[in-house]
Amino acid sequence: MSLKQKLPFLRWSVWRFALGMPGFAKTGQIGDGREQACAAFVEQHARRGDVDDVLSAMDDFAYKKSMLMNVGDEKGALLDAAVRRADPRLVLELGTYCGYGALRLARAAPSARVVSVEFSAANAEVARRIWAHAGVDDRVTCVVGTLGDGGTTLDVLATEHGFTAGTLDVMFIDHDKRAYLTDLQSVLDRGWLHTGSIVVADNVRIPGAPKYRAYMADQQDKLWRTVEHKTHVEYQSMLPDLVLESEYLGG
């Protein structure tokens, strides 16, 4: 890892990323076209049908071209391990962005269906391009919406994608940090989780999801059994982060 990769403030794309964050909350994109550029980079440089090569190309783009809000390679390894332990058949991701997380989920669980929820239609199109190039678009789906839209997206998941009582094996949360806890509660209210279901949450320290973290701490060995993985914010090694891996104990 080069010095610029270790120290994010030395990279212009990181500064541009920070400047674009106010708009990101509204559009889901940084505003300089990096998401579409990532898809084009993958199509140009990664071997078609090779998931490993597509993920590697996305990591290369994020390190060398433009910073991306993916879970990234370091934290992605934690996600991979959690998914492999769960051996899921149905996976839900909240926060598609460019499709990187769903691609890791699909690779770690080759027999699973992965459904990813994304509020930005533009991001959904980027992700679909990348999934098609990787050859996983037959089992990875993006639903445009949010779990906080009054039940519309939850109903779509139930009626069109097979989310029923006790069917959800793994849930990866990597979207609006303010919605982590409320969206988890929405899934709990639907009864989709079962004893042993795994929920992985990214960026719990930076940008931070304090209410979610406090909830998991309060419910330790009651409703959940949680491990806090100390790691770093994606694509650098200076800023610390936390990934929470929680096993549902039922209730």
PDB file of N, CA and C in Angstrom, residues 115-214:
ATOM      1  N   VAL A 115     -30.554  -9.842  -2.376  1.00  0.00           N
ATOM      2  CA  VAL A 115     -31.423  -8.722  -2.730  1.00  0.00           C
ATOM      3  C   VAL A 115     -30.881  -7.483  -2.033  1.00  0.00           C
ATOM      4  N   SER A 116     -30.597  -6.463  -2.820  1.00  0.00           N
ATOM      5  CA  SER A 116     -29.998  -5.239  -2.295  1.00  0.00           C
ATOM      6  C   SER A 116     -30.965  -4.078  -2.489  1.00  0.00           C
ATOM      7  N   VAL A 117     -31.158  -3.295  -1.439  1.00  0.00           N
ATOM      8  CA  VAL A 117     -32.078  -2.156  -1.478  1.00  0.00           C
ATOM      9  C   VAL A 117     -31.270  -0.870  -1.568  1.00  0.00           C
ATOM     10  N   GLU A 118     -31.608  -0.027  -2.530  1.00  0.00           N
ATOM     11  CA  GLU A 118     -30.865   1.208  -2.795  1.00  0.00           C
ATOM     12  C   GLU A 118     -31.848   2.325  -3.139  1.00  0.00           C
ATOM     13  N   PHE A 119     -31.696   3.487  -2.495  1.00  0.00           N
ATOM     14  CA  PHE A 119     -32.651   4.565  -2.745  1.00  0.00           C
ATOM     15  C   PHE A 119     -32.371   5.312  -4.042  1.00  0.00           C
ATOM     16  N   SER A 120     -31.138   5.221  -4.569  1.00  0.00           N
ATOM     17  CA  SER A 120     -30.765   5.952  -5.778  1.00  0.00           C
ATOM     18  C   SER A 120     -30.904   5.063  -7.010  1.00  0.00           C
ATOM     19  N   ALA A 121     -31.791   5.446  -7.919  1.00  0.00           N
ATOM     20  CA  ALA A 121     -31.952   4.683  -9.159  1.00  0.00           C
ATOM     21  C   ALA A 121     -30.680   4.714  -9.998  1.00  0.00           C
ATOM     22  N   ALA A 122     -29.943   5.827  -9.940  1.00  0.00           N
ATOM     23  CA  ALA A 122     -28.691   5.922 -10.699  1.00  0.00           C
ATOM     24  C   ALA A 122     -27.668   4.919 -10.180  1.00  0.00           C
ATOM     25  N   ASN A 123     -27.567   4.780  -8.868  1.00  0.00           N
ATOM     26  CA  ASN A 123     -26.661   3.780  -8.306  1.00  0.00           C
ATOM     27  C   ASN A 123     -27.101   2.370  -8.674  1.00  0.00           C
ATOM     28  N   ALA A 124     -28.400   2.136  -8.673  1.00  0.00           N
ATOM     29  CA  ALA A 124     -28.905   0.812  -9.039  1.00  0.00           C
ATOM     30  C   ALA A 124     -28.460   0.431 -10.446  1.00  0.00           C
ATOM     31  N   GLU A 125     -28.488   1.384 -11.368  1.00  0.00           N
ATOM     32  CA  GLU A 125     -28.066   1.094 -12.738  1.00  0.00           C
ATOM     33  C   GLU A 125     -26.569   0.800 -12.806  1.00  0.00           C
ATOM     34  N   VAL A 126     -25.768   1.544 -12.051  1.00  0.00           N
ATOM     35  CA  VAL A 126     -24.331   1.270 -11.992  1.00  0.00           C
ATOM     36  C   VAL A 126     -24.090  -0.144 -11.474  1.00  0.00           C
ATOM     37  N   ALA A 127     -24.761  -0.482 -10.383  1.00  0.00           N
ATOM     38  CA  ALA A 127     -24.579  -1.806  -9.787  1.00  0.00           C
ATOM     39  C   ALA A 127     -24.983  -2.911 -10.753  1.00  0.00           C
ATOM     40  N   ARG A 128     -26.085  -2.727 -11.441  1.00  0.00           N
ATOM     41  CA  ARG A 128     -26.547  -3.760 -12.375  1.00  0.00           C
ATOM     42  C   ARG A 128     -25.555  -3.968 -13.510  1.00  0.00           C
ATOM     43  N   ARG A 129     -24.937  -2.892 -13.980  1.00  0.00           N
ATOM     44  CA  ARG A 129     -23.899  -3.030 -15.012  1.00  0.00           C
ATOM     45  C   ARG A 129     -22.746  -3.887 -14.501  1.00  0.00           C
ATOM     46  N   ILE A 130     -22.331  -3.609 -13.282  1.00  0.00           N
ATOM     47  CA  ILE A 130     -21.191  -4.322 -12.712  1.00  0.00           C
ATOM     48  C   ILE A 130     -21.547  -5.781 -12.440  1.00  0.00           C
ATOM     49  N   TRP A 131     -22.737  -6.033 -11.905  1.00  0.00           N
ATOM     50  CA  TRP A 131     -23.153  -7.416 -11.651  1.00  0.00           C
ATOM     51  C   TRP A 131     -23.261  -8.206 -12.947  1.00  0.00           C
ATOM     52  N   ALA A 132     -23.776  -7.569 -13.993  1.00  0.00           N
ATOM     53  CA  ALA A 132     -23.876  -8.252 -15.285  1.00  0.00           C
ATOM     54  C   ALA A 132     -22.492  -8.614 -15.803  1.00  0.00           C
ATOM     55  N   HIS A 133     -21.544  -7.698 -15.659  1.00  0.00           N
ATOM     56  CA  HIS A 133     -20.178  -7.973 -16.118  1.00  0.00           C
ATOM     57  C   HIS A 133     -19.558  -9.109 -15.309  1.00  0.00           C
ATOM     58  N   ALA A 134     -19.894  -9.166 -14.021  1.00  0.00           N
ATOM     59  CA  ALA A 134     -19.349 -10.222 -13.161  1.00  0.00           C
ATOM     60  C   ALA A 134     -20.062 -11.556 -13.354  1.00  0.00           C
ATOM     61  N   GLY A 135     -21.223 -11.530 -13.998  1.00  0.00           N
ATOM     62  CA  GLY A 135     -21.949 -12.762 -14.259  1.00  0.00           C
ATOM     63  C   GLY A 135     -22.803 -13.248 -13.104  1.00  0.00           C
ATOM     64  N   VAL A 136     -23.221 -12.334 -12.217  1.00  0.00           N
ATOM     65  CA  VAL A 136     -24.042 -12.742 -11.074  1.00  0.00           C
ATOM     66  C   VAL A 136     -25.441 -12.131 -11.118  1.00  0.00           C
ATOM     67  N   ASP A 137     -25.784 -11.473 -12.200  1.00  0.00           N
ATOM     68  CA  ASP A 137     -27.061 -10.769 -12.254  1.00  0.00           C
ATOM     69  C   ASP A 137     -28.262 -11.711 -12.276  1.00  0.00           C
ATOM     70  N   ASP A 138     -28.026 -13.008 -12.394  1.00  0.00           N
ATOM     71  CA  ASP A 138     -29.128 -13.961 -12.329  1.00  0.00           C
ATOM     72  C   ASP A 138     -29.558 -14.249 -10.894  1.00  0.00           C
ATOM     73  N   ARG A 139     -28.730 -13.867  -9.911  1.00  0.00           N
ATOM     74  CA  ARG A 139     -29.090 -14.135  -8.518  1.00  0.00           C
ATOM     75  C   ARG A 139     -28.842 -12.950  -7.583  1.00  0.00           C
ATOM     76  N   VAL A 140     -28.483 -11.812  -8.149  1.00  0.00           N
ATOM     77  CA  VAL A 140     -28.341 -10.582  -7.367  1.00  0.00           C
ATOM     78  C   VAL A 140     -29.295  -9.550  -7.955  1.00  0.00           C
ATOM     79  N   THR A 141     -30.144  -9.000  -7.106  1.00  0.00           N
ATOM     80  CA  THR A 141     -31.205  -8.097  -7.544  1.00  0.00           C
ATOM     81  C   THR A 141     -31.149  -6.804  -6.745  1.00  0.00           C
ATOM     82  N   CYS A 142     -31.416  -5.698  -7.414  1.00  0.00           N
ATOM     83  CA  CYS A 142     -31.516  -4.416  -6.723  1.00  0.00           C
ATOM     84  C   CYS A 142     -32.965  -3.947  -6.729  1.00  0.00           C
ATOM     85  N   VAL A 143     -33.458  -3.602  -5.559  1.00  0.00           N
ATOM     86  CA  VAL A 143     -34.782  -3.010  -5.404  1.00  0.00           C
ATOM     87  C   VAL A 143     -34.577  -1.539  -5.065  1.00  0.00           C
ATOM     88  N   VAL A 144     -35.123  -0.660  -5.873  1.00  0.00           N
ATOM     89  CA  VAL A 144     -34.989   0.773  -5.623  1.00  0.00           C
ATOM     90  C   VAL A 144     -36.061   1.203  -4.629  1.00  0.00           C
ATOM     91  N   GLY A 145     -35.601   1.726  -3.495  1.00  0.00           N
ATOM     92  CA  GLY A 145     -36.517   2.158  -2.451  1.00  0.00           C
ATOM     93  C   GLY A 145     -35.784   2.265  -1.135  1.00  0.00           C
ATOM     94  N   THR A 146     -36.532   2.380  -0.042  1.00  0.00           N
ATOM     95  CA  THR A 146     -35.969   2.382   1.306  1.00  0.00           C
ATOM     96  C   THR A 146     -36.936   1.649   2.224  1.00  0.00           C
ATOM     97  N   LEU A 147     -36.419   1.114   3.309  1.00  0.00           N
ATOM     98  CA  LEU A 147     -37.305   0.449   4.263  1.00  0.00           C
ATOM     99  C   LEU A 147     -38.112   1.449   5.075  1.00  0.00           C
ATOM    100  N   GLY A 148     -37.763   2.721   4.971  1.00  0.00           N
ATOM    101  CA  GLY A 148     -38.484   3.750   5.704  1.00  0.00           C
ATOM    102  C   GLY A 148     -39.518   4.482   4.881  1.00  0.00           C
ATOM    103  N   ASP A 149     -39.987   3.876   3.799  1.00  0.00           N
ATOM    104  CA  ASP A 149     -40.930   4.562   2.906  1.00  0.00           C
ATOM    105  C   ASP A 149     -42.388   4.227   3.203  1.00  0.00           C
ATOM    106  N   GLY A 150     -42.653   3.809   4.427  1.00  0.00           N
ATOM    107  CA  GLY A 150     -44.032   3.538   4.806  1.00  0.00           C
ATOM    108  C   GLY A 150     -44.498   2.128   4.529  1.00  0.00           C
ATOM    109  N   GLY A 151     -43.583   1.253   4.177  1.00  0.00           N
ATOM    110  CA  GLY A 151     -43.929  -0.148   3.964  1.00  0.00           C
ATOM    111  C   GLY A 151     -43.924  -0.593   2.523  1.00  0.00           C
ATOM    112  N   THR A 152     -43.785   0.340   1.584  1.00  0.00           N
ATOM    113  CA  THR A 152     -43.834  -0.026   0.169  1.00  0.00           C
ATOM    114  C   THR A 152     -42.716  -0.991  -0.205  1.00  0.00           C
ATOM    115  N   THR A 153     -41.487  -0.653   0.154  1.00  0.00           N
ATOM    116  CA  THR A 153     -40.353  -1.508  -0.203  1.00  0.00           C
ATOM    117  C   THR A 153     -40.401  -2.824   0.565  1.00  0.00           C
ATOM    118  N   LEU A 154     -40.781  -2.780   1.818  1.00  0.00           N
ATOM    119  CA  LEU A 154     -40.932  -4.015   2.585  1.00  0.00           C
ATOM    120  C   LEU A 154     -41.957  -4.938   1.925  1.00  0.00           C
ATOM    121  N   ASP A 155     -43.038  -4.370   1.432  1.00  0.00           N
ATOM    122  CA  ASP A 155     -44.057  -5.176   0.757  1.00  0.00           C
ATOM    123  C   ASP A 155     -43.520  -5.771  -0.543  1.00  0.00           C
ATOM    124  N   VAL A 156     -42.717  -4.996  -1.274  1.00  0.00           N
ATOM    125  CA  VAL A 156     -42.109  -5.515  -2.502  1.00  0.00           C
ATOM    126  C   VAL A 156     -41.191  -6.692  -2.181  1.00  0.00           C
ATOM    127  N   LEU A 157     -40.397  -6.558  -1.134  1.00  0.00           N
ATOM    128  CA  LEU A 157     -39.515  -7.656  -0.740  1.00  0.00           C
ATOM    129  C   LEU A 157     -40.327  -8.905  -0.395  1.00  0.00           C
ATOM    130  N   ALA A 158     -41.453  -8.706   0.264  1.00  0.00           N
ATOM    131  CA  ALA A 158     -42.275  -9.841   0.679  1.00  0.00           C
ATOM    132  C   ALA A 158     -42.990 -10.491  -0.502  1.00  0.00           C
ATOM    133  N   THR A 159     -43.583  -9.680  -1.364  1.00  0.00           N
ATOM    134  CA  THR A 159     -44.433 -10.234  -2.421  1.00  0.00           C
ATOM    135  C   THR A 159     -43.663 -10.646  -3.668  1.00  0.00           C
ATOM    136  N   GLU A 160     -42.531  -9.975  -3.936  1.00  0.00           N
ATOM    137  CA  GLU A 160     -41.813 -10.241  -5.182  1.00  0.00           C
ATOM    138  C   GLU A 160     -40.494 -10.982  -4.994  1.00  0.00           C
ATOM    139  N   HIS A 161     -39.975 -11.025  -3.768  1.00  0.00           N
ATOM    140  CA  HIS A 161     -38.639 -11.591  -3.578  1.00  0.00           C
ATOM    141  C   HIS A 161     -38.566 -12.654  -2.487  1.00  0.00           C
ATOM    142  N   GLY A 162     -39.699 -13.104  -1.997  1.00  0.00           N
ATOM    143  CA  GLY A 162     -39.717 -14.269  -1.129  1.00  0.00           C
ATOM    144  C   GLY A 162     -39.327 -14.050   0.312  1.00  0.00           C
ATOM    145  N   PHE A 163     -39.405 -12.808   0.789  1.00  0.00           N
ATOM    146  CA  PHE A 163     -39.100 -12.547   2.191  1.00  0.00           C
ATOM    147  C   PHE A 163     -40.350 -12.833   3.026  1.00  0.00           C
ATOM    148  N   THR A 164     -40.309 -13.947   3.736  1.00  0.00           N
ATOM    149  CA  THR A 164     -41.409 -14.346   4.601  1.00  0.00           C
ATOM    150  C   THR A 164     -40.833 -14.732   5.956  1.00  0.00           C
ATOM    151  N   ALA A 165     -41.687 -15.161   6.852  1.00  0.00           N
ATOM    152  CA  ALA A 165     -41.268 -15.444   8.227  1.00  0.00           C
ATOM    153  C   ALA A 165     -40.120 -16.449   8.264  1.00  0.00           C
ATOM    154  N   GLY A 166     -39.028 -16.044   8.904  1.00  0.00           N
ATOM    155  CA  GLY A 166     -37.910 -16.941   9.146  1.00  0.00           C
ATOM    156  C   GLY A 166     -37.051 -17.287   7.952  1.00  0.00           C
ATOM    157  N   THR A 167     -37.148 -16.520   6.858  1.00  0.00           N
ATOM    158  CA  THR A 167     -36.403 -16.880   5.643  1.00  0.00           C
ATOM    159  C   THR A 167     -35.086 -16.138   5.471  1.00  0.00           C
ATOM    160  N   LEU A 168     -34.880 -15.062   6.218  1.00  0.00           N
ATOM    161  CA  LEU A 168     -33.707 -14.212   6.000  1.00  0.00           C
ATOM    162  C   LEU A 168     -32.531 -14.711   6.837  1.00  0.00           C
ATOM    163  N   ASP A 169     -31.476 -15.116   6.149  1.00  0.00           N
ATOM    164  CA  ASP A 169     -30.320 -15.714   6.819  1.00  0.00           C
ATOM    165  C   ASP A 169     -29.239 -14.700   7.168  1.00  0.00           C
ATOM    166  N   VAL A 170     -28.987 -13.756   6.264  1.00  0.00           N
ATOM    167  CA  VAL A 170     -27.934 -12.752   6.472  1.00  0.00           C
ATOM    168  C   VAL A 170     -28.458 -11.397   6.026  1.00  0.00           C
ATOM    169  N   MET A 171     -28.146 -10.381   6.817  1.00  0.00           N
ATOM    170  CA  MET A 171     -28.498  -9.002   6.482  1.00  0.00           C
ATOM    171  C   MET A 171     -27.237  -8.153   6.628  1.00  0.00           C
ATOM    172  N   PHE A 172     -26.922  -7.404   5.591  1.00  0.00           N
ATOM    173  CA  PHE A 172     -25.760  -6.517   5.613  1.00  0.00           C
ATOM    174  C   PHE A 172     -26.265  -5.084   5.550  1.00  0.00           C
ATOM    175  N   ILE A 173     -25.927  -4.293   6.570  1.00  0.00           N
ATOM    176  CA  ILE A 173     -26.423  -2.924   6.686  1.00  0.00           C
ATOM    177  C   ILE A 173     -25.284  -1.959   6.384  1.00  0.00           C
ATOM    178  N   ASP A 174     -25.450  -1.168   5.322  1.00  0.00           N
ATOM    179  CA  ASP A 174     -24.375  -0.263   4.903  1.00  0.00           C
ATOM    180  C   ASP A 174     -24.967   0.922   4.143  1.00  0.00           C
ATOM    181  N   HIS A 175     -25.988   1.541   4.736  1.00  0.00           N
ATOM    182  CA  HIS A 175     -26.663   2.656   4.055  1.00  0.00           C
ATOM    183  C   HIS A 175     -26.676   3.870   4.982  1.00  0.00           C
ATOM    184  N   ASP A 176     -27.762   4.573   5.061  1.00  0.00           N
ATOM    185  CA  ASP A 176     -27.887   5.750   5.922  1.00  0.00           C
ATOM    186  C   ASP A 176     -27.708   5.325   7.382  1.00  0.00           C
ATOM    187  N   LYS A 177     -26.654   5.816   8.018  1.00  0.00           N
ATOM    188  CA  LYS A 177     -26.331   5.360   9.371  1.00  0.00           C
ATOM    189  C   LYS A 177     -27.445   5.683  10.360  1.00  0.00           C
ATOM    190  N   ARG A 178     -28.194   6.744  10.097  1.00  0.00           N
ATOM    191  CA  ARG A 178     -29.296   7.117  10.981  1.00  0.00           C
ATOM    192  C   ARG A 178     -30.432   6.107  10.920  1.00  0.00           C
ATOM    193  N   ALA A 179     -30.474   5.316   9.867  1.00  0.00           N
ATOM    194  CA  ALA A 179     -31.579   4.375   9.672  1.00  0.00           C
ATOM    195  C   ALA A 179     -31.231   2.949  10.084  1.00  0.00           C
ATOM    196  N   TYR A 180     -30.007   2.723  10.554  1.00  0.00           N
ATOM    197  CA  TYR A 180     -29.606   1.354  10.886  1.00  0.00           C
ATOM    198  C   TYR A 180     -30.593   0.694  11.849  1.00  0.00           C
ATOM    199  N   LEU A 181     -30.857   1.350  12.958  1.00  0.00           N
ATOM    200  CA  LEU A 181     -31.673   0.722  13.990  1.00  0.00           C
ATOM    201  C   LEU A 181     -33.136   0.640  13.578  1.00  0.00           C
ATOM    202  N   THR A 182     -33.670   1.700  13.006  1.00  0.00           N
ATOM    203  CA  THR A 182     -35.079   1.677  12.620  1.00  0.00           C
ATOM    204  C   THR A 182     -35.335   0.642  11.522  1.00  0.00           C
ATOM    205  N   ASP A 183     -34.402   0.510  10.585  1.00  0.00           N
ATOM    206  CA  ASP A 183     -34.600  -0.470   9.516  1.00  0.00           C
ATOM    207  C   ASP A 183     -34.437  -1.898  10.028  1.00  0.00           C
ATOM    208  N   LEU A 184     -33.512  -2.102  10.958  1.00  0.00           N
ATOM    209  CA  LEU A 184     -33.414  -3.418  11.583  1.00  0.00           C
ATOM    210  C   LEU A 184     -34.713  -3.751  12.303  1.00  0.00           C
ATOM    211  N   GLN A 185     -35.277  -2.775  12.998  1.00  0.00           N
ATOM    212  CA  GLN A 185     -36.527  -3.013  13.708  1.00  0.00           C
ATOM    213  C   GLN A 185     -37.657  -3.349  12.744  1.00  0.00           C
ATOM    214  N   SER A 186     -37.658  -2.716  11.575  1.00  0.00           N
ATOM    215  CA  SER A 186     -38.682  -3.022  10.572  1.00  0.00           C
ATOM    216  C   SER A 186     -38.595  -4.475  10.123  1.00  0.00           C
ATOM    217  N   VAL A 187     -37.371  -4.963   9.951  1.00  0.00           N
ATOM    218  CA  VAL A 187     -37.179  -6.365   9.568  1.00  0.00           C
ATOM    219  C   VAL A 187     -37.607  -7.294  10.705  1.00  0.00           C
ATOM    220  N   LEU A 188     -37.263  -6.926  11.929  1.00  0.00           N
ATOM    221  CA  LEU A 188     -37.695  -7.723  13.079  1.00  0.00           C
ATOM    222  C   LEU A 188     -39.217  -7.769  13.169  1.00  0.00           C
ATOM    223  N   ASP A 189     -39.855  -6.636  12.931  1.00  0.00           N
ATOM    224  CA  ASP A 189     -41.311  -6.573  13.015  1.00  0.00           C
ATOM    225  C   ASP A 189     -41.980  -7.475  11.981  1.00  0.00           C
ATOM    226  N   ARG A 190     -41.322  -7.659  10.842  1.00  0.00           N
ATOM    227  CA  ARG A 190     -41.859  -8.542   9.806  1.00  0.00           C
ATOM    228  C   ARG A 190     -41.622 -10.022  10.116  1.00  0.00           C
ATOM    229  N   GLY A 191     -40.748 -10.300  11.077  1.00  0.00           N
ATOM    230  CA  GLY A 191     -40.492 -11.684  11.446  1.00  0.00           C
ATOM    231  C   GLY A 191     -39.632 -12.450  10.465  1.00  0.00           C
ATOM    232  N   TRP A 192     -38.851 -11.743   9.651  1.00  0.00           N
ATOM    233  CA  TRP A 192     -38.078 -12.414   8.612  1.00  0.00           C
ATOM    234  C   TRP A 192     -36.848 -13.139   9.149  1.00  0.00           C
ATOM    235  N   LEU A 193     -36.322 -12.701  10.280  1.00  0.00           N
ATOM    236  CA  LEU A 193     -35.133 -13.337  10.838  1.00  0.00           C
ATOM    237  C   LEU A 193     -35.508 -14.625  11.567  1.00  0.00           C
ATOM    238  N   HIS A 194     -34.534 -15.495  11.726  1.00  0.00           N
ATOM    239  CA  HIS A 194     -34.712 -16.722  12.496  1.00  0.00           C
ATOM    240  C   HIS A 194     -33.547 -16.848  13.470  1.00  0.00           C
ATOM    241  N   THR A 195     -33.681 -17.699  14.445  1.00  0.00           N
ATOM    242  CA  THR A 195     -32.579 -17.932  15.369  1.00  0.00           C
ATOM    243  C   THR A 195     -31.339 -18.347  14.582  1.00  0.00           C
ATOM    244  N   GLY A 196     -30.251 -17.625  14.795  1.00  0.00           N
ATOM    245  CA  GLY A 196     -29.019 -17.890  14.062  1.00  0.00           C
ATOM    246  C   GLY A 196     -28.793 -16.980  12.875  1.00  0.00           C
ATOM    247  N   SER A 197     -29.781 -16.171  12.501  1.00  0.00           N
ATOM    248  CA  SER A 197     -29.564 -15.188  11.434  1.00  0.00           C
ATOM    249  C   SER A 197     -28.433 -14.244  11.835  1.00  0.00           C
ATOM    250  N   ILE A 198     -27.681 -13.791  10.838  1.00  0.00           N
ATOM    251  CA  ILE A 198     -26.534 -12.915  11.071  1.00  0.00           C
ATOM    252  C   ILE A 198     -26.804 -11.544  10.465  1.00  0.00           C
ATOM    253  N   VAL A 199     -26.526 -10.510  11.249  1.00  0.00           N
ATOM    254  CA  VAL A 199     -26.616  -9.133  10.765  1.00  0.00           C
ATOM    255  C   VAL A 199     -25.236  -8.493  10.905  1.00  0.00           C
ATOM    256  N   VAL A 200     -24.713  -7.979   9.797  1.00  0.00           N
ATOM    257  CA  VAL A 200     -23.415  -7.298   9.787  1.00  0.00           C
ATOM    258  C   VAL A 200     -23.662  -5.829   9.476  1.00  0.00           C
ATOM    259  N   ALA A 201     -23.073  -4.949  10.274  1.00  0.00           N
ATOM    260  CA  ALA A 201     -23.253  -3.506  10.088  1.00  0.00           C
ATOM    261  C   ALA A 201     -21.895  -2.837   9.909  1.00  0.00           C
ATOM    262  N   ASP A 202     -21.756  -2.071   8.838  1.00  0.00           N
ATOM    263  CA  ASP A 202     -20.513  -1.369   8.518  1.00  0.00           C
ATOM    264  C   ASP A 202     -20.555   0.058   9.064  1.00  0.00           C
ATOM    265  N   ASN A 203     -19.365   0.663   9.180  1.00  0.00           N
ATOM    266  CA  ASN A 203     -19.225   2.089   9.525  1.00  0.00           C
ATOM    267  C   ASN A 203     -19.891   2.457  10.846  1.00  0.00           C
ATOM    268  N   VAL A 204     -19.815   1.581  11.817  1.00  0.00           N
ATOM    269  CA  VAL A 204     -20.483   1.851  13.089  1.00  0.00           C
ATOM    270  C   VAL A 204     -19.723   2.899  13.901  1.00  0.00           C
ATOM    271  N   ARG A 205     -18.431   3.058  13.628  1.00  0.00           N
ATOM    272  CA  ARG A 205     -17.662   4.126  14.294  1.00  0.00           C
ATOM    273  C   ARG A 205     -17.580   5.380  13.438  1.00  0.00           C
ATOM    274  N   ILE A 206     -17.229   5.242  12.170  1.00  0.00           N
ATOM    275  CA  ILE A 206     -17.127   6.378  11.244  1.00  0.00           C
ATOM    276  C   ILE A 206     -17.878   6.033   9.964  1.00  0.00           C
ATOM    277  N   PRO A 207     -18.874   6.828   9.571  1.00  0.00           N
ATOM    278  CA  PRO A 207     -19.423   8.027  10.203  1.00  0.00           C
ATOM    279  C   PRO A 207     -20.080   7.789  11.557  1.00  0.00           C
ATOM    280  N   GLY A 208     -20.479   6.553  11.832  1.00  0.00           N
ATOM    281  CA  GLY A 208     -21.007   6.237  13.144  1.00  0.00           C
ATOM    282  C   GLY A 208     -22.495   5.943  13.158  1.00  0.00           C
ATOM    283  N   ALA A 209     -22.857   4.920  13.943  1.00  0.00           N
ATOM    284  CA  ALA A 209     -24.260   4.566  14.169  1.00  0.00           C
ATOM    285  C   ALA A 209     -24.430   4.316  15.664  1.00  0.00           C
ATOM    286  N   PRO A 210     -24.367   5.384  16.472  1.00  0.00           N
ATOM    287  CA  PRO A 210     -24.327   5.215  17.932  1.00  0.00           C
ATOM    288  C   PRO A 210     -25.576   4.564  18.516  1.00  0.00           C
ATOM    289  N   LYS A 211     -26.743   4.870  17.979  1.00  0.00           N
ATOM    290  CA  LYS A 211     -27.965   4.266  18.508  1.00  0.00           C
ATOM    291  C   LYS A 211     -27.991   2.764  18.229  1.00  0.00           C
ATOM    292  N   TYR A 212     -27.532   2.390  17.053  1.00  0.00           N
ATOM    293  CA  TYR A 212     -27.474   0.967  16.702  1.00  0.00           C
ATOM    294  C   TYR A 212     -26.486   0.242  17.616  1.00  0.00           C
ATOM    295  N   ARG A 213     -25.331   0.837  17.822  1.00  0.00           N
ATOM    296  CA  ARG A 213     -24.320   0.210  18.673  1.00  0.00           C
ATOM    297  C   ARG A 213     -24.821   0.078  20.106  1.00  0.00           C
ATOM    298  N   ALA A 214     -25.469   1.115  20.609  1.00  0.00           N
ATOM    299  CA  ALA A 214     -25.992   1.072  21.974  1.00  0.00           C
ATOM    300  C   ALA A 214     -27.077   0.008  22.110  1.00  0.00           C
TER     301      ALA A 214
END
